[in-house]
Short mmCIF file of C-alpha atoms in Angstrom, two decimals:
data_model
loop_
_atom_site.label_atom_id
_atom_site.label_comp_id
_atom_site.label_asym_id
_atom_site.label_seq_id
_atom_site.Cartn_x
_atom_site.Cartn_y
_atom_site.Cartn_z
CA UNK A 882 95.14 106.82 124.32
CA UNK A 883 91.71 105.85 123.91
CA UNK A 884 91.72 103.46 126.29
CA UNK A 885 93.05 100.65 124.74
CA UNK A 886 96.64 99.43 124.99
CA UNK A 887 97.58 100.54 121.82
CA UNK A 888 97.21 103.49 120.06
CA UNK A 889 94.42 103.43 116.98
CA UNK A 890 94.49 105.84 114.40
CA UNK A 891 91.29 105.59 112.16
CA UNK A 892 91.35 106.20 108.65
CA UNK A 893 88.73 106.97 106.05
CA UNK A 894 89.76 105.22 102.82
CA UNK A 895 87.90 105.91 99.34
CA UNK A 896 91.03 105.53 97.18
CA UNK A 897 91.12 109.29 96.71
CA UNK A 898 95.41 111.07 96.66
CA UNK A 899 93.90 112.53 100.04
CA UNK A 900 92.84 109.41 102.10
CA UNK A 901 96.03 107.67 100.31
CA UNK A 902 98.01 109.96 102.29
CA UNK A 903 95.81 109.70 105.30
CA UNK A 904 97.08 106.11 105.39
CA UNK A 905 100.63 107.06 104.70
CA UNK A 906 100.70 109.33 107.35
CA UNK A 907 98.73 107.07 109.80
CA UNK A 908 100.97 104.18 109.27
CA UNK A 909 104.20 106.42 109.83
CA UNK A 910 102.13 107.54 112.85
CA UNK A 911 101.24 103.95 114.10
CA UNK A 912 104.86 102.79 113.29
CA UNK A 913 106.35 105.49 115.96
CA UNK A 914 103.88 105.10 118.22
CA UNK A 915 103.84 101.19 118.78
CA UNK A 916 100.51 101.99 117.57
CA UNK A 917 97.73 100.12 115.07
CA UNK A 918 96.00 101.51 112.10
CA UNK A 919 92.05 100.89 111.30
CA UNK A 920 90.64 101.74 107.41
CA UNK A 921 87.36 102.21 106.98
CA UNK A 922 84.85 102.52 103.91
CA UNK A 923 81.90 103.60 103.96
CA UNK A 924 78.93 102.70 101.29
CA UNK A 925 75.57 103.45 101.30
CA UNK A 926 72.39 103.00 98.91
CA UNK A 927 72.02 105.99 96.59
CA UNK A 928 69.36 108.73 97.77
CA UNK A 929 67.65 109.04 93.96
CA UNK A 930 65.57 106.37 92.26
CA UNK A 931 65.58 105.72 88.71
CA UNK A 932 62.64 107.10 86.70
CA UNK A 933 62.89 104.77 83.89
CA UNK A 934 61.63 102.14 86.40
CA UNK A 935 65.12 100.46 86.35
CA UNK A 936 66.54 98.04 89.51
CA UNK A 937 69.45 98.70 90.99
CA UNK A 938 72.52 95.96 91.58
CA UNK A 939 72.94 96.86 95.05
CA UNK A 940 75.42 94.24 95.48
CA UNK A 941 77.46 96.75 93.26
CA UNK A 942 77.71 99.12 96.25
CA UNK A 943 79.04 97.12 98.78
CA UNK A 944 81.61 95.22 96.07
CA UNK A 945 82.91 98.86 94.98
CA UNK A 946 83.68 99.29 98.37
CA UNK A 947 85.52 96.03 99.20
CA UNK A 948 87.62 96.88 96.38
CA UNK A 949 88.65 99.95 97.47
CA UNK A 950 89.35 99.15 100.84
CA UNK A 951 91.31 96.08 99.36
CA UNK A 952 93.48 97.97 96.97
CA UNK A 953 94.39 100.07 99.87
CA UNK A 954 95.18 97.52 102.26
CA UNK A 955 97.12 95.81 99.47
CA UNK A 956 99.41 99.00 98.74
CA UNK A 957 100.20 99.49 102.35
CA UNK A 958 100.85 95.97 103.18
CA UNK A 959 104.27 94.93 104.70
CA UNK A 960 104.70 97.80 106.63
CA UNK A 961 105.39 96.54 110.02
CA UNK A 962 101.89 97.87 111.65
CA UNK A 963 98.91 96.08 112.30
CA UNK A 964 96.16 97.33 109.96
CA UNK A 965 92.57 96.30 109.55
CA UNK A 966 90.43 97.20 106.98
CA UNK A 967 86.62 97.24 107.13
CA UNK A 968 83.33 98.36 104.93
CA UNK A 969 80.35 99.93 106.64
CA UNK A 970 77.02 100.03 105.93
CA UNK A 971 76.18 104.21 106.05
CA UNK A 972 76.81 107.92 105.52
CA UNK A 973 81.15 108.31 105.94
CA UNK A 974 80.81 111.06 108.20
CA UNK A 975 78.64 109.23 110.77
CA UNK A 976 81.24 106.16 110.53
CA UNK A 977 84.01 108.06 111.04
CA UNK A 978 82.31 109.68 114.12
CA UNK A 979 81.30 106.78 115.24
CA UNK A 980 84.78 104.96 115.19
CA UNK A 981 86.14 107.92 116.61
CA UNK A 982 84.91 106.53 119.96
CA UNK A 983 87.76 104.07 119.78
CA UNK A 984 90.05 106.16 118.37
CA UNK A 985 93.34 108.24 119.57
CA UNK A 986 93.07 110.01 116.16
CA UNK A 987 90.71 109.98 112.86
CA UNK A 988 93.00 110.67 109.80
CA UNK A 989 90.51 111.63 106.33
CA UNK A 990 90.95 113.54 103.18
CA UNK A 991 89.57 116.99 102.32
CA UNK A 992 88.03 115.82 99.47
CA UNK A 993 86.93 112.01 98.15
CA UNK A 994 85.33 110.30 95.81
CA UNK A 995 84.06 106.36 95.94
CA UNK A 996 82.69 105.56 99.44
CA UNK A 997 83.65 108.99 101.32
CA UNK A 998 82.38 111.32 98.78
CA UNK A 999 81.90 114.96 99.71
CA UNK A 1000 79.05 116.76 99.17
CA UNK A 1001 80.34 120.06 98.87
CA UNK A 1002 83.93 121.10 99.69
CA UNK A 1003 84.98 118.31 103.01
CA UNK A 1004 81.41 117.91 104.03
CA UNK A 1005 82.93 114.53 105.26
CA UNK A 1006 85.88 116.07 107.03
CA UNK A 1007 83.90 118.88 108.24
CA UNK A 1008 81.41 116.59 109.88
CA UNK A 1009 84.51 114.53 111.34
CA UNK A 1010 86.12 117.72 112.62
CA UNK A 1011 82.99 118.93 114.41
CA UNK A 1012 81.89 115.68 115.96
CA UNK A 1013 84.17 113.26 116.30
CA UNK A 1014 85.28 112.12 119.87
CA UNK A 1015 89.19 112.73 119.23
CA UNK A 1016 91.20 114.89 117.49
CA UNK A 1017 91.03 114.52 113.22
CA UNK A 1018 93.91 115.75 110.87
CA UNK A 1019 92.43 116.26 107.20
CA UNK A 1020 94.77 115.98 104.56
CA UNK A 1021 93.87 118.60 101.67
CA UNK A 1022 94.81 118.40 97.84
CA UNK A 1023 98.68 118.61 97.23
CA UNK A 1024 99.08 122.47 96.08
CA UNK A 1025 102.33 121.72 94.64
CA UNK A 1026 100.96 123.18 90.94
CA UNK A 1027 99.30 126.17 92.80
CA UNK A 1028 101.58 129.64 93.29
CA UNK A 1029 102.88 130.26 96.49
CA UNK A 1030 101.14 133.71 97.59
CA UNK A 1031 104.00 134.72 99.55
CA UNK A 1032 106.44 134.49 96.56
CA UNK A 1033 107.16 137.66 94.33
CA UNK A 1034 105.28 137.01 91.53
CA UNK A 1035 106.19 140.52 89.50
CA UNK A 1036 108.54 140.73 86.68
#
């Protein structure tokens, strides 16, 4: 454990199907383990400016966040585990490092949108997986409508 009394499993929430079953798996996880559960958004400022000369509603930013984290919270509620929710200020993959400190195990999707948008393909997770202080499980799209490549495919 991470040196705590219980065991924390940190989750990266942007109300993507992956980080949805991030948290399904981390409560399952927290629920055998006697264990607690911590969501986290992350928000930041965007990187471009407007050219027209417009001002941003940075409020926006931080209010799209709450939401997400709330609607998240609100679908897992009841669940018998204690789980906290919070939004931070910054890029996702240097939260989730940074919580990892704390953490027995970082659970985040391969792929996001909202506050832990990728870049590229898991930029987020890949950062996580590289530099995080404990071990991180990434949950990757559902390839239920893909072919299975072991299956004879020939008619």
């Amino acid at each position: 454990m991470a040196g705590n009394e219980s065991y924390r499993i940190v989750v990266g929430v942007d109300g993507s199907e992956q980080s949805r079953a991030a948290m399904d798996w981390a409560v399952e996880e927290a629920k055998a383990r006697g264990g607690e559960v911590l969501a986290l958004t992350a928000w930041h400022f965007p990187y471009v400016t407007d050219a027209l000369g417009q001002a941003w509603d940075y409020e926006v930013f931080q209010t799209d966040a709450q939401s997400i984290l709330d609607e998240e919270l609100a679908r897992v509620r009841g669940q018998g585990v204690q789980i906290n929710g919070r939004i931070v200020q910054g890029s996702a993959a240097a939260v989730l490092v940074d919580a990892s400190r704390d953490a027995d195990v970082v659970a985040v999707g391969s792929r996001g949108h909202g506050g832990f948008t990728g870049l590229l393909l898991g930029s987020v997770s890949t950062q996580a997986v590289h530099h995080a202080h404990c071990p991180v499980l990434v949950f990757r799209e559902s390839t239920a409508d893909q072919p299975d490549p072991g299956a004879d495919n020939a008619h």
